[in-house]
Short mmCIF file of C-alpha atoms and ligand atoms in Angstrom, two decimals:
data_model
loop_
_atom_site.label_atom_id
_atom_site.label_comp_id
_atom_site.label_asym_id
_atom_site.label_seq_id
_atom_site.Cartn_x
_atom_site.Cartn_y
_atom_site.Cartn_z
CA MET A 36 -10.59 -25.81 4.82
CA ILE A 37 -9.94 -23.77 8.55
CA GLN A 38 -13.17 -21.14 8.72
CA SER A 39 -12.67 -17.25 7.67
CA LEU A 40 -13.78 -14.40 10.90
CA SER A 41 -15.07 -12.58 8.52
CA VAL A 42 -13.33 -8.63 9.95
CA VAL A 43 -16.27 -6.26 7.79
CA PRO A 44 -18.78 -7.33 5.63
CA GLY A 45 -16.29 -8.76 2.72
CA PHE A 46 -13.51 -8.93 4.01
CA ASP A 47 -12.60 -12.03 5.25
CA LEU A 48 -9.28 -13.49 6.70
CA TRP A 49 -8.12 -16.85 7.42
CA PRO A 50 -5.41 -16.99 9.63
CA GLY A 51 -2.56 -19.04 8.67
CA LEU A 52 -3.47 -20.43 6.78
CA LEU A 53 -0.68 -21.01 4.56
CA ASP A 54 1.74 -23.69 6.96
CA ALA A 55 5.60 -23.07 6.94
CA ASP A 56 6.71 -24.68 4.28
CA ALA A 57 4.07 -22.85 1.34
CA GLN A 58 5.43 -19.56 3.25
CA ARG A 59 9.06 -21.01 2.31
CA ALA A 60 7.92 -21.78 -1.00
CA LEU A 61 6.72 -19.19 -2.70
CA VAL A 62 9.51 -17.12 -0.78
CA SER A 63 11.45 -18.54 -3.20
CA ARG A 64 9.42 -17.99 -5.87
CA VAL A 65 9.58 -13.87 -4.86
CA LEU A 66 13.08 -14.44 -5.03
CA GLU A 67 13.28 -16.21 -8.61
CA ALA A 68 11.00 -13.40 -10.30
CA ASP A 69 13.49 -10.70 -9.11
CA GLU A 70 16.22 -12.28 -10.78
CA ILE A 71 14.74 -11.79 -13.93
CA ALA A 72 12.11 -8.90 -12.93
CA PRO A 73 13.57 -6.95 -10.57
CA PHE A 74 11.78 -5.28 -7.78
CA ALA A 75 11.20 -1.44 -8.25
CA HIS A 76 9.79 1.40 -6.35
CA TYR A 77 7.91 2.59 -8.95
CA GLY A 78 6.73 6.57 -8.88
CA THR A 79 3.51 7.75 -8.40
CA PRO A 80 0.88 9.93 -10.87
CA GLN A 81 3.37 12.73 -8.75
CA GLY A 82 6.06 12.40 -9.06
CA LYS A 83 7.07 10.23 -5.75
CA ALA A 84 9.23 7.13 -5.31
CA MET A 85 7.18 4.89 -3.28
CA SER A 86 8.47 3.17 -0.23
CA VAL A 87 6.84 -0.28 -1.19
CA GLY A 88 9.62 -2.75 -3.87
CA MET A 89 6.94 -3.94 -6.10
CA THR A 90 7.31 -6.73 -8.54
CA SER A 91 5.00 -8.93 -10.19
CA PHE A 92 3.84 -12.97 -11.36
CA GLY A 93 1.83 -13.75 -14.17
CA PRO A 94 1.22 -12.39 -17.62
CA LEU A 95 -0.03 -8.42 -16.32
CA GLY A 96 1.62 -6.89 -13.73
CA TRP A 97 0.51 -4.02 -11.67
CA ILE A 98 2.72 -0.71 -12.42
CA SER A 99 2.60 3.30 -11.67
CA ASP A 100 4.09 6.06 -13.69
CA ARG A 101 4.02 9.49 -14.62
CA GLY A 102 1.62 8.19 -16.34
CA GLY A 103 -1.05 6.94 -13.79
CA TYR A 104 -1.27 3.10 -12.28
CA ARG A 105 -1.88 0.37 -15.02
CA TYR A 106 -1.51 -3.09 -16.14
CA ALA A 107 0.71 -3.58 -17.72
CA ASP A 108 2.43 -6.96 -19.88
CA SER A 109 6.16 -6.85 -19.69
CA HIS A 110 9.14 -5.73 -16.66
CA PRO A 111 8.57 -1.02 -17.63
CA GLY A 112 12.72 -1.63 -16.03
CA THR A 113 13.87 -4.90 -18.96
CA ALA A 114 10.32 -4.74 -21.38
CA ARG A 115 10.51 -8.71 -20.25
CA PRO A 116 7.24 -10.25 -19.55
CA TRP A 117 6.79 -10.99 -15.80
CA PRO A 118 7.56 -14.42 -14.71
CA PRO A 119 4.43 -16.85 -14.43
CA MET A 120 1.68 -17.09 -11.73
CA PRO A 121 2.95 -20.30 -9.28
CA GLN A 122 0.20 -23.56 -8.84
CA ALA A 123 0.53 -23.17 -5.91
CA LEU A 124 -1.37 -19.34 -6.24
CA LEU A 125 -3.89 -20.39 -9.15
CA ASP A 126 -4.96 -23.13 -6.66
CA LEU A 127 -5.28 -20.99 -4.38
CA TRP A 128 -7.59 -18.87 -6.50
CA ALA A 129 -9.88 -21.34 -7.43
CA THR A 130 -10.42 -22.14 -4.01
CA LEU A 131 -10.75 -18.45 -2.64
CA GLY A 132 -11.38 -16.02 -5.54
CA ASP A 133 -13.16 -17.73 -8.70
CA PRO A 134 -13.85 -21.28 -9.44
CA GLU A 135 -13.39 -20.40 -12.84
CA THR A 136 -11.84 -17.48 -14.01
CA PRO A 137 -7.73 -17.23 -12.84
CA PRO A 138 -6.13 -14.86 -12.21
CA ASP A 139 -4.63 -12.87 -14.82
CA ALA A 140 -2.02 -10.98 -12.01
CA CYS A 141 0.05 -10.44 -9.14
CA LEU A 142 1.15 -8.11 -7.33
CA ILE A 143 4.56 -8.91 -4.55
CA ASN A 144 4.75 -6.11 -2.50
CA LEU A 145 8.91 -5.66 -0.35
CA TYR A 146 8.35 -3.98 2.84
CA ARG A 147 12.13 -3.11 3.93
CA GLY A 148 12.46 -1.16 6.72
CA ASP A 149 9.89 1.52 7.52
CA ALA A 150 7.94 0.25 4.14
CA ARG A 151 4.21 1.72 4.11
CA MET A 152 1.58 1.83 2.08
CA GLY A 153 -1.40 4.74 2.68
CA LEU A 154 -4.73 4.82 1.89
CA HIS A 155 -6.17 3.38 -1.68
CA GLN A 156 -8.53 1.43 -3.64
CA ASP A 157 -7.37 -1.45 -5.49
CA ARG A 158 -9.64 0.01 -8.55
CA ASP A 159 -7.49 -0.15 -11.52
CA GLU A 160 -9.24 -4.00 -12.93
CA ALA A 161 -12.14 -4.43 -15.53
CA ASP A 162 -14.14 -6.15 -12.95
CA PRO A 163 -14.93 -5.13 -9.61
CA ARG A 164 -17.16 -8.27 -9.21
CA PHE A 165 -13.71 -10.62 -9.30
CA PRO A 166 -12.18 -10.13 -5.82
CA VAL A 167 -8.69 -9.21 -4.78
CA LEU A 168 -6.79 -12.14 -3.13
CA SER A 169 -3.92 -11.62 -0.28
CA ILE A 170 -1.20 -13.49 0.83
CA SER A 171 0.99 -12.34 3.95
CA LEU A 172 4.80 -13.35 4.65
CA GLY A 173 7.36 -12.10 6.62
CA ASP A 174 7.12 -9.20 9.30
CA THR A 175 3.43 -8.95 10.63
CA ALA A 176 2.05 -6.42 9.01
CA VAL A 177 -0.39 -3.83 10.65
CA PHE A 178 -3.39 -3.43 7.78
CA ARG A 179 -6.27 -0.78 7.69
CA ILE A 180 -9.50 -1.04 6.36
CA GLY A 181 -12.76 1.62 6.31
CA GLY A 182 -15.87 1.08 3.72
CA THR A 183 -15.74 2.44 -0.47
CA SER A 184 -15.45 6.69 0.66
CA ARG A 185 -12.23 7.54 2.28
CA LYS A 186 -13.64 9.36 5.21
CA ASP A 187 -15.22 6.50 6.56
CA PRO A 188 -13.79 5.43 9.57
CA THR A 189 -11.63 2.82 9.87
CA ARG A 190 -10.22 -0.42 12.17
CA SER A 191 -6.10 -1.85 12.20
CA LEU A 192 -5.47 -5.94 12.34
CA LYS A 193 -2.65 -7.35 12.06
CA LEU A 194 -1.49 -9.55 9.41
CA ALA A 195 0.86 -12.43 10.07
CA SER A 196 2.90 -14.30 7.58
CA GLY A 197 0.80 -17.28 6.43
CA ASP A 198 -2.49 -15.32 6.63
CA VAL A 199 -4.50 -14.81 3.66
CA CYS A 200 -7.36 -12.36 3.63
CA ARG A 201 -9.73 -11.61 0.90
CA LEU A 202 -11.87 -8.43 0.13
CA SER A 203 -14.73 -9.29 -2.26
CA GLY A 204 -18.48 -7.83 -2.19
CA PRO A 205 -19.01 -4.89 -0.28
CA ALA A 206 -15.00 -4.50 0.63
CA ARG A 207 -13.84 -4.74 -2.78
CA LEU A 208 -13.47 -1.51 -3.22
CA ALA A 209 -13.35 -0.76 0.18
CA PHE A 210 -10.10 1.47 1.82
CA HIS A 211 -6.78 -0.29 2.82
CA GLY A 212 -2.89 -0.29 3.46
CA VAL A 213 -0.74 -1.02 5.14
CA ASP A 214 0.28 1.93 8.01
CA ARG A 215 3.72 -0.38 9.04
CA VAL A 216 5.12 -3.31 9.83
CA ILE A 217 6.52 -4.79 12.78
CA ALA A 218 10.58 -5.42 12.49
CA GLY A 219 11.79 -8.73 13.57
CA SER A 220 8.28 -10.24 14.17
CA SER A 221 9.55 -13.52 11.64
CA SER A 222 12.79 -14.17 9.92
CA LEU A 223 11.39 -15.91 6.60
CA VAL A 224 12.28 -13.18 4.50
CA PRO A 225 16.41 -13.38 3.71
CA GLY A 226 17.11 -9.97 4.77
CA GLY A 227 13.88 -9.06 6.96
CA GLY A 228 10.64 -7.54 6.07
CA ARG A 229 7.78 -7.99 4.24
CA ILE A 230 6.52 -9.46 1.12
CA ASN A 231 3.01 -9.30 0.40
CA LEU A 232 1.36 -11.03 -2.49
CA THR A 233 -2.06 -9.64 -3.78
CA LEU A 234 -3.83 -12.07 -6.40
CA ARG A 235 -6.12 -10.53 -8.76
CA ARG A 236 -8.28 -10.73 -12.85
CA ALA A 237 -7.91 -7.38 -14.38
CA ARG A 238 -8.82 -8.23 -17.57
CA ALA A 239 -12.62 -9.01 -17.62
CA GLY A 240 -13.10 -12.34 -17.20
C1 SIN B 227 -2.12 -3.76 -1.75
O1 SIN B 227 -2.59 -3.39 -1.18
O2 SIN B 227 -1.78 -3.34 -2.08
C2 SIN B 227 -0.75 -4.60 -0.54
C3 SIN B 227 -2.08 -4.73 0.65
C4 SIN B 227 -0.74 -5.61 2.41
O3 SIN B 227 0.41 -5.75 2.18
O4 SIN B 227 -0.69 -6.23 2.85
FE1 FE2 B 228 -4.59 -2.59 -2.62
#
């Protein structure tokens, strides 16, 4: 296992952890998932459509609408279960996430064009002792990470295809977001853009 860079306490980055074959295999799984559980632009609780397309792998998927942010056991459009979690993601979580308790949700974000994600905390999970693991595929993102208060200073870093990062411990509830994606920086994603996978344990362990 290659060494991580500790960017801020609790935020670790493994640049290029996934090789080209592993990246391509995950993109294929994402394209298959889109057939079963199509990417959707969920509405915020305020009623604004998100610029990032979303779907999920696993027993639970993160969704948003007028009713708020939550985990659901089926796709809101099809009412069918989410596609199963790829084994490669279960394996990665066992190494970098938690060796005993498997992840039960993987949010799949698709950034095309000007899609971005405002600063937010991941706080819809039952137990913040479990980390969030993030995998970047395709175009490079300009990612921003701060502290646990919205007013804390932030720093920005680039996340390239194959990079894996982890929010845990003091950074588990850190504000983070994606300022923009650098179009054309990778040719991995058919049609262009960036895919981000975030593995979570949504229910208590
Ligand atoms: C997220 O916070 O859900 C996504 C972060 C990213 O796309 O890198
Ligand atoms: Fe997040």
